[in-house]
mmCIF file of C-alpha atoms and ligand atoms in Angstrom:
data_model
loop_
_atom_site.group_PDB
_atom_site.id
_atom_site.type_symbol
_atom_site.label_atom_id
_atom_site.label_comp_id
_atom_site.label_asym_id
_atom_site.label_seq_id
_atom_site.Cartn_x
_atom_site.Cartn_y
_atom_site.Cartn_z
ATOM 1 C CA UNK A 214 0.000 0.000 0.000
ATOM 2 C CA UNK A 215 1.240 3.478 -0.873
ATOM 3 C CA UNK A 216 0.657 5.862 2.051
ATOM 4 C CA UNK A 217 0.608 9.544 1.050
ATOM 5 C CA UNK A 218 2.757 11.894 3.134
ATOM 6 C CA UNK A 219 1.405 14.895 5.006
ATOM 7 C CA UNK A 220 3.069 18.257 4.275
ATOM 8 C CA UNK A 221 4.805 18.012 7.689
ATOM 9 C CA UNK A 222 6.226 14.619 6.788
ATOM 10 C CA UNK A 223 7.397 15.883 3.390
ATOM 11 C CA UNK A 224 9.196 18.716 5.224
ATOM 12 C CA UNK A 225 11.179 16.212 7.297
ATOM 13 C CA UNK A 226 12.067 14.178 4.193
ATOM 14 C CA UNK A 227 13.118 17.462 2.580
ATOM 15 C CA UNK A 228 15.375 18.246 5.556
ATOM 16 C CA UNK A 229 17.021 14.826 5.400
ATOM 17 C CA UNK A 230 17.385 15.155 1.622
ATOM 18 C CA UNK A 231 18.956 18.588 2.003
ATOM 19 C CA UNK A 232 21.592 17.083 4.304
ATOM 20 C CA UNK A 233 22.310 14.522 1.578
ATOM 21 C CA UNK A 234 22.697 17.287 -1.023
ATOM 22 C CA UNK A 235 24.972 19.423 1.158
ATOM 23 C CA UNK A 236 27.081 16.384 2.050
ATOM 24 C CA UNK A 237 27.444 15.439 -1.602
ATOM 25 C CA UNK A 238 28.673 18.945 -2.374
ATOM 26 C CA UNK A 239 31.418 18.627 0.279
ATOM 27 C CA UNK A 240 32.430 15.087 -0.666
ATOM 28 C CA UNK A 241 32.650 15.899 -4.382
ATOM 29 C CA UNK A 242 35.323 18.500 -3.599
ATOM 30 C CA UNK A 243 37.545 15.693 -2.246
ATOM 31 C CA UNK A 244 37.178 13.259 -5.154
ATOM 32 C CA UNK A 245 40.620 13.117 -6.759
ATOM 33 C CA UNK A 246 43.362 10.574 -7.501
ATOM 34 C CA UNK A 247 44.961 9.141 -4.352
ATOM 35 C CA UNK A 248 41.933 9.619 -2.097
ATOM 36 C CA UNK A 249 40.498 6.352 -0.767
ATOM 37 C CA UNK A 250 36.825 5.539 -0.649
ATOM 38 C CA UNK A 251 37.270 5.098 3.124
ATOM 39 C CA UNK A 252 38.448 8.747 3.309
ATOM 40 C CA UNK A 253 35.240 9.739 1.518
ATOM 41 C CA UNK A 254 33.178 7.599 3.883
ATOM 42 C CA UNK A 255 34.658 9.290 6.953
ATOM 43 C CA UNK A 256 33.948 12.692 5.440
ATOM 44 C CA UNK A 257 30.390 11.624 4.587
ATOM 45 C CA UNK A 258 29.656 10.563 8.158
ATOM 46 C CA UNK A 259 31.224 13.744 9.550
ATOM 47 C CA UNK A 260 29.139 15.924 7.196
ATOM 48 C CA UNK A 261 25.861 14.172 7.890
ATOM 49 C CA UNK A 262 26.339 14.428 11.651
ATOM 50 C CA UNK A 263 27.505 18.071 11.461
ATOM 51 C CA UNK A 264 24.366 18.906 9.500
ATOM 52 C CA UNK A 265 22.324 17.427 12.356
ATOM 53 C CA UNK A 266 21.290 14.145 10.757
ATOM 54 C CA UNK A 267 21.975 10.419 11.239
ATOM 55 C CA UNK A 268 23.653 8.306 8.525
ATOM 56 C CA UNK A 269 20.872 6.166 7.063
ATOM 57 C CA UNK A 270 22.848 3.303 5.555
ATOM 58 C CA UNK A 271 25.198 2.455 8.450
ATOM 59 C CA UNK A 272 23.733 -0.647 10.088
ATOM 60 C CA UNK A 273 20.891 -0.868 7.571
ATOM 61 C CA UNK A 274 20.491 -4.624 7.029
ATOM 62 C CA UNK A 275 24.067 -4.914 8.294
ATOM 63 C CA UNK A 276 25.609 -2.474 5.796
ATOM 64 C CA UNK A 277 28.886 -1.406 7.471
ATOM 65 C CA UNK A 278 29.420 2.173 6.243
ATOM 66 C CA UNK A 279 27.793 5.582 5.733
ATOM 67 C CA UNK A 280 28.574 5.882 2.033
ATOM 68 C CA UNK A 281 28.094 3.515 -0.882
ATOM 69 C CA UNK A 282 31.127 4.152 -3.119
ATOM 70 C CA UNK A 283 30.837 2.240 -6.396
ATOM 71 C CA UNK A 284 33.889 2.465 -8.656
ATOM 72 C CA UNK A 285 33.946 1.705 -12.408
ATOM 73 C CA UNK A 286 32.236 -1.681 -13.019
ATOM 74 C CA UNK A 287 30.655 -1.510 -9.559
ATOM 75 C CA UNK A 288 26.984 -0.664 -10.042
ATOM 76 C CA UNK A 289 25.777 0.111 -6.510
ATOM 77 C CA UNK A 290 26.520 -0.709 -2.842
ATOM 78 C CA UNK A 291 30.321 -0.608 -3.167
ATOM 79 C CA UNK A 292 31.722 -0.767 0.382
ATOM 80 C CA UNK A 293 34.299 1.955 1.137
ATOM 81 C CA UNK A 294 37.828 0.556 1.436
ATOM 82 C CA UNK A 295 41.486 1.558 1.420
ATOM 83 C CA UNK A 296 41.494 1.474 -2.378
ATOM 84 C CA UNK A 297 42.782 4.800 -3.702
ATOM 85 C CA UNK A 298 40.994 6.439 -6.617
ATOM 86 C CA UNK A 299 43.016 6.867 -9.792
ATOM 87 C CA UNK A 300 42.862 8.990 -12.908
ATOM 88 C CA UNK A 301 40.282 7.513 -15.295
ATOM 89 C CA UNK A 302 38.033 6.013 -12.610
ATOM 90 C CA UNK A 303 34.401 6.900 -12.155
ATOM 91 C CA UNK A 304 32.713 6.763 -8.766
ATOM 92 C CA UNK A 305 29.101 6.617 -7.679
ATOM 93 C CA UNK A 306 28.487 8.228 -4.287
ATOM 94 C CA UNK A 307 25.213 7.110 -2.697
ATOM 95 C CA UNK A 308 24.176 8.671 0.608
ATOM 96 C CA UNK A 309 21.220 8.522 2.949
ATOM 97 C CA UNK A 310 20.351 10.642 5.984
ATOM 98 C CA UNK A 311 17.671 10.586 8.672
ATOM 99 C CA UNK A 312 16.084 13.713 10.204
ATOM 100 C CA UNK A 313 13.220 13.500 12.695
ATOM 101 C CA UNK A 314 12.698 9.832 11.807
ATOM 102 C CA UNK A 315 12.435 10.455 8.047
ATOM 103 C CA UNK A 316 14.836 9.445 5.288
ATOM 104 C CA UNK A 317 16.434 11.211 2.339
ATOM 105 C CA UNK A 318 18.411 9.308 -0.302
ATOM 106 C CA UNK A 319 20.522 10.486 -3.230
ATOM 107 C CA UNK A 320 23.396 9.464 -5.492
ATOM 108 C CA UNK A 321 25.700 11.045 -8.060
ATOM 109 C CA UNK A 322 28.417 9.651 -10.308
ATOM 110 C CA UNK A 323 31.527 11.640 -11.234
ATOM 111 C CA UNK A 324 34.758 11.005 -13.074
ATOM 112 C CA UNK A 325 38.146 11.094 -11.396
ATOM 113 C CA UNK A 326 40.458 13.141 -13.609
ATOM 114 C CA UNK A 327 40.275 12.335 -17.315
ATOM 115 C CA UNK A 328 37.979 9.602 -18.627
ATOM 116 C CA UNK A 329 37.251 8.487 -22.179
ATOM 117 C CA UNK A 330 34.491 10.333 -24.100
ATOM 118 C CA UNK A 331 32.307 7.213 -23.997
ATOM 119 C CA UNK A 332 32.547 7.018 -20.214
ATOM 120 C CA UNK A 333 31.810 10.741 -19.934
ATOM 121 C CA UNK A 334 28.734 10.118 -22.086
ATOM 122 C CA UNK A 335 27.658 7.219 -19.834
ATOM 123 C CA UNK A 336 27.599 9.609 -16.874
ATOM 124 C CA UNK A 337 25.743 12.333 -18.801
ATOM 125 C CA UNK A 338 23.158 9.910 -20.192
ATOM 126 C CA UNK A 339 22.473 8.448 -16.739
ATOM 127 C CA UNK A 340 21.952 11.901 -15.221
ATOM 128 C CA UNK A 341 19.713 12.934 -18.119
ATOM 129 C CA UNK A 342 17.692 9.707 -17.777
ATOM 130 C CA UNK A 343 16.984 10.638 -14.151
ATOM 131 C CA UNK A 344 15.827 14.118 -15.254
ATOM 132 C CA UNK A 345 13.527 12.540 -17.819
ATOM 133 C CA UNK A 346 12.135 10.147 -15.223
ATOM 134 C CA UNK A 347 11.489 12.992 -12.793
ATOM 135 C CA UNK A 348 9.734 14.969 -15.542
ATOM 136 C CA UNK A 349 7.147 12.174 -15.685
ATOM 137 C CA UNK A 350 6.558 12.280 -11.917
ATOM 138 C CA UNK A 351 3.407 14.385 -12.191
ATOM 139 C CA UNK A 352 -0.202 13.924 -11.115
ATOM 140 C CA UNK A 353 -2.193 12.198 -13.835
ATOM 141 C CA UNK A 354 0.663 9.963 -14.939
ATOM 142 C CA UNK A 355 1.174 6.383 -13.834
ATOM 143 C CA UNK A 356 4.230 5.017 -12.085
ATOM 144 C CA UNK A 357 5.631 3.210 -15.117
ATOM 145 C CA UNK A 358 5.659 6.444 -17.122
ATOM 146 C CA UNK A 359 8.742 7.260 -15.025
ATOM 147 C CA UNK A 360 10.244 3.829 -15.707
ATOM 148 C CA UNK A 361 9.573 4.015 -19.419
ATOM 149 C CA UNK A 362 11.083 7.492 -19.780
ATOM 150 C CA UNK A 363 14.325 6.283 -18.200
ATOM 151 C CA UNK A 364 14.575 3.065 -20.179
ATOM 152 C CA UNK A 365 13.667 4.465 -23.586
ATOM 153 C CA UNK A 366 16.182 7.299 -23.331
ATOM 154 C CA UNK A 367 19.020 5.085 -22.041
ATOM 155 C CA UNK A 368 18.502 2.421 -24.702
ATOM 156 C CA UNK A 369 18.241 4.995 -27.499
ATOM 157 C CA UNK A 370 21.700 6.144 -26.374
ATOM 158 C CA UNK A 371 23.074 2.585 -26.728
ATOM 159 C CA UNK A 372 23.392 1.763 -23.024
ATOM 160 C CA UNK A 373 21.374 -0.595 -20.827
ATOM 161 C CA UNK A 374 19.388 -0.179 -17.619
ATOM 162 C CA UNK A 375 19.934 -2.440 -14.620
ATOM 163 C CA UNK A 376 16.813 -4.420 -13.702
ATOM 164 C CA UNK A 377 17.944 -6.178 -10.528
ATOM 165 C CA UNK A 378 17.747 -2.990 -8.433
ATOM 166 C CA UNK A 379 14.966 -0.426 -8.449
ATOM 167 C CA UNK A 380 13.986 2.938 -6.997
ATOM 168 C CA UNK A 381 11.487 3.128 -4.180
ATOM 169 C CA UNK A 382 9.062 5.097 -2.095
ATOM 170 C CA UNK A 383 10.759 6.739 0.870
ATOM 171 C CA UNK A 384 9.654 8.260 4.174
ATOM 172 C CA UNK A 385 9.645 6.775 7.648
ATOM 173 C CA UNK A 386 11.528 3.889 6.033
ATOM 174 C CA UNK A 387 14.337 3.932 3.472
ATOM 175 C CA UNK A 388 12.497 1.543 1.202
ATOM 176 C CA UNK A 389 8.735 1.886 0.977
ATOM 177 C CA UNK A 390 6.184 1.028 -1.651
ATOM 178 C CA UNK A 391 6.063 1.484 -4.544
ATOM 179 C CA UNK A 392 9.110 -0.010 -6.225
ATOM 180 C CA UNK A 393 10.229 2.250 -9.079
ATOM 181 C CA UNK A 394 11.817 0.147 -11.847
ATOM 182 C CA UNK A 395 13.966 1.810 -14.497
ATOM 183 C CA UNK A 396 12.261 -0.145 -17.271
ATOM 184 C CA UNK A 397 8.737 -0.929 -18.403
ATOM 185 C CA UNK A 398 5.834 -0.128 -20.676
ATOM 186 C CA UNK A 399 4.228 3.281 -20.138
ATOM 187 C CA UNK A 400 0.780 3.681 -18.547
ATOM 188 C CA UNK A 401 1.084 0.857 -15.999
ATOM 189 C CA UNK A 402 0.945 0.740 -12.207
ATOM 190 C CA UNK A 403 -0.551 3.133 -9.672
ATOM 191 C CA UNK A 404 -1.584 6.666 -10.578
ATOM 192 C CA UNK A 405 0.802 9.268 -9.208
ATOM 193 C CA UNK A 406 -0.649 11.497 -6.485
ATOM 194 C CA UNK A 407 0.420 14.615 -4.606
ATOM 195 C CA UNK A 408 2.067 13.518 -1.349
ATOM 196 C CA UNK A 409 3.943 10.625 -2.908
ATOM 197 C CA UNK A 410 7.676 10.819 -2.246
ATOM 198 C CA UNK A 411 9.920 8.674 -4.431
ATOM 199 C CA UNK A 412 13.619 7.885 -4.722
ATOM 200 C CA UNK A 413 14.204 7.506 -8.451
ATOM 201 C CA UNK A 414 17.579 5.928 -9.204
ATOM 202 C CA UNK A 415 18.628 4.807 -12.677
ATOM 203 C CA UNK A 416 21.655 2.489 -12.826
ATOM 204 C CA UNK A 417 23.039 2.391 -16.361
ATOM 205 C CA UNK A 418 25.621 -0.013 -17.799
ATOM 206 C CA UNK A 419 27.775 0.610 -20.855
ATOM 207 C CA UNK A 420 27.442 -3.054 -21.841
ATOM 208 C CA UNK A 421 24.731 -5.553 -20.971
ATOM 209 C CA UNK A 422 22.199 -5.119 -18.175
ATOM 210 C CA UNK A 423 23.292 -8.119 -16.096
ATOM 211 C CA UNK A 424 24.779 -7.621 -12.636
ATOM 212 C CA UNK A 425 26.030 -9.911 -9.896
ATOM 213 C CA UNK A 426 26.751 -9.384 -6.208
ATOM 214 C CA UNK A 427 30.272 -10.070 -4.924
ATOM 215 C CA UNK A 428 31.061 -12.392 -2.016
ATOM 216 C CA UNK A 429 31.037 -9.422 0.382
ATOM 217 C CA UNK A 430 27.241 -9.686 0.076
ATOM 218 C CA UNK A 431 26.840 -6.056 -1.044
ATOM 219 C CA UNK A 432 28.931 -4.885 -3.995
ATOM 220 C CA UNK A 433 26.946 -5.219 -7.228
ATOM 221 C CA UNK A 434 29.126 -5.328 -10.360
ATOM 222 C CA UNK A 435 28.294 -5.547 -14.046
ATOM 223 C CA UNK A 436 28.243 -9.083 -15.430
ATOM 224 C CA UNK A 437 30.471 -8.113 -18.351
ATOM 225 C CA UNK A 438 32.860 -5.816 -16.475
ATOM 226 C CA UNK A 439 31.636 -2.726 -18.319
ATOM 227 C CA UNK A 440 31.450 0.613 -16.476
ATOM 228 C CA UNK A 441 28.215 1.599 -14.743
ATOM 229 C CA UNK A 442 26.790 4.923 -13.532
ATOM 230 C CA UNK A 443 24.106 5.731 -10.933
ATOM 231 C CA UNK A 444 22.164 8.896 -10.128
ATOM 232 C CA UNK A 445 19.399 9.208 -7.559
ATOM 233 C CA UNK A 446 17.097 11.958 -6.323
ATOM 234 C CA UNK A 447 14.408 11.946 -3.657
ATOM 235 C CA UNK A 448 11.457 13.825 -5.147
ATOM 236 C CA UNK A 449 7.991 14.825 -3.968
ATOM 237 C CA UNK A 450 5.020 14.901 -6.303
ATOM 238 C CA UNK A 451 3.157 18.215 -6.345
ATOM 239 C CA UNK A 452 -0.605 18.892 -6.708
ATOM 240 C CA UNK A 453 0.235 20.444 -10.051
ATOM 241 C CA UNK A 454 3.377 21.151 -11.984
ATOM 242 C CA UNK A 455 6.717 19.363 -11.828
ATOM 243 C CA UNK A 456 7.942 17.306 -8.864
ATOM 244 C CA UNK A 457 10.162 18.971 -6.253
ATOM 245 C CA UNK A 458 13.692 17.598 -6.231
ATOM 246 C CA UNK A 459 14.486 17.371 -2.509
ATOM 247 C CA UNK A 460 18.105 16.167 -2.849
ATOM 248 C CA UNK A 461 19.136 19.168 -4.914
ATOM 249 C CA UNK A 462 20.588 22.453 -3.674
ATOM 250 C CA UNK A 463 18.967 24.387 -6.536
HETATM 251 N N1 MF3 B 664 20.291 4.271 -2.495
HETATM 252 C C1 MF3 B 664 20.410 2.877 -2.131
HETATM 253 C C2 MF3 B 664 19.052 2.267 -2.032
HETATM 254 O O1 MF3 B 664 18.102 2.968 -2.089
HETATM 255 C C3 MF3 B 664 21.237 2.736 -0.940
HETATM 256 C C4 MF3 B 664 20.986 1.601 0.002
HETATM 257 S S1 MF3 B 664 22.468 1.088 0.647
HETATM 258 C C5 MF3 B 664 22.133 0.313 2.082
HETATM 259 O O2 MF3 B 664 18.884 1.082 -1.959
HETATM 260 F F1 MF3 B 664 23.234 0.021 2.630
HETATM 261 F F2 MF3 B 664 21.477 1.119 2.862
HETATM 262 F F3 MF3 B 664 21.395 -0.731 1.860
HETATM 263 CO CO1 CO B 665 17.675 4.567 -2.981
#
């Protein structure tokens, strides 16, 4: 069942999401060759706590860290480690925060130094696919209009969407109904309503869509070793007009 949020609840999700956005801004300044993903994790936890929130992922189903740091062929849920970043890497930075018992969740992918034009395009296409998904998050549409907008754009650009992980409703819990797949026919699923808050999160592979999870139980990697990018925003659907992007500083 999809429970609509009250305006007061949306405000708390917005506060948590704002902490995610401000933390991302700080962490992105430190992404450079030589920095380890563990360094970024420590900074992430420090930022979230300084901004008055609680890290949402640490301890969630046993996840050990604050940040998910997914490098190159890692799709999502990369566990921060002593591995230093190097020129030509890309890194997805996924963060969650809790304020007043409500969650915010967001992710960005950036390049470390110089990457090939194709890899740069992978990042740009993934970010644009999220924008196109969010543009469909309006009253009157159905849930899969979001999914279809993401998939059709990504595939037209020659990349593939991951199907084994999906976006989600968010609120008092990190993962609520409905699931928000990044693929599907348009016009399916529940009608979108004001008061729905969704975390939309396309994961896009340069090669095939298959992924597998490493023996650490968390790190998802592409089946073919191709690079993968991930962007995520927490958004709230408005009575009319476009959705509000809560994990954005703009
Ligand atoms: N953004 C991811 C998600 O929505 C992050 C979850 S990582 C976990 O699933 F550690 F919290 F599971
Ligand atoms: Co999420």
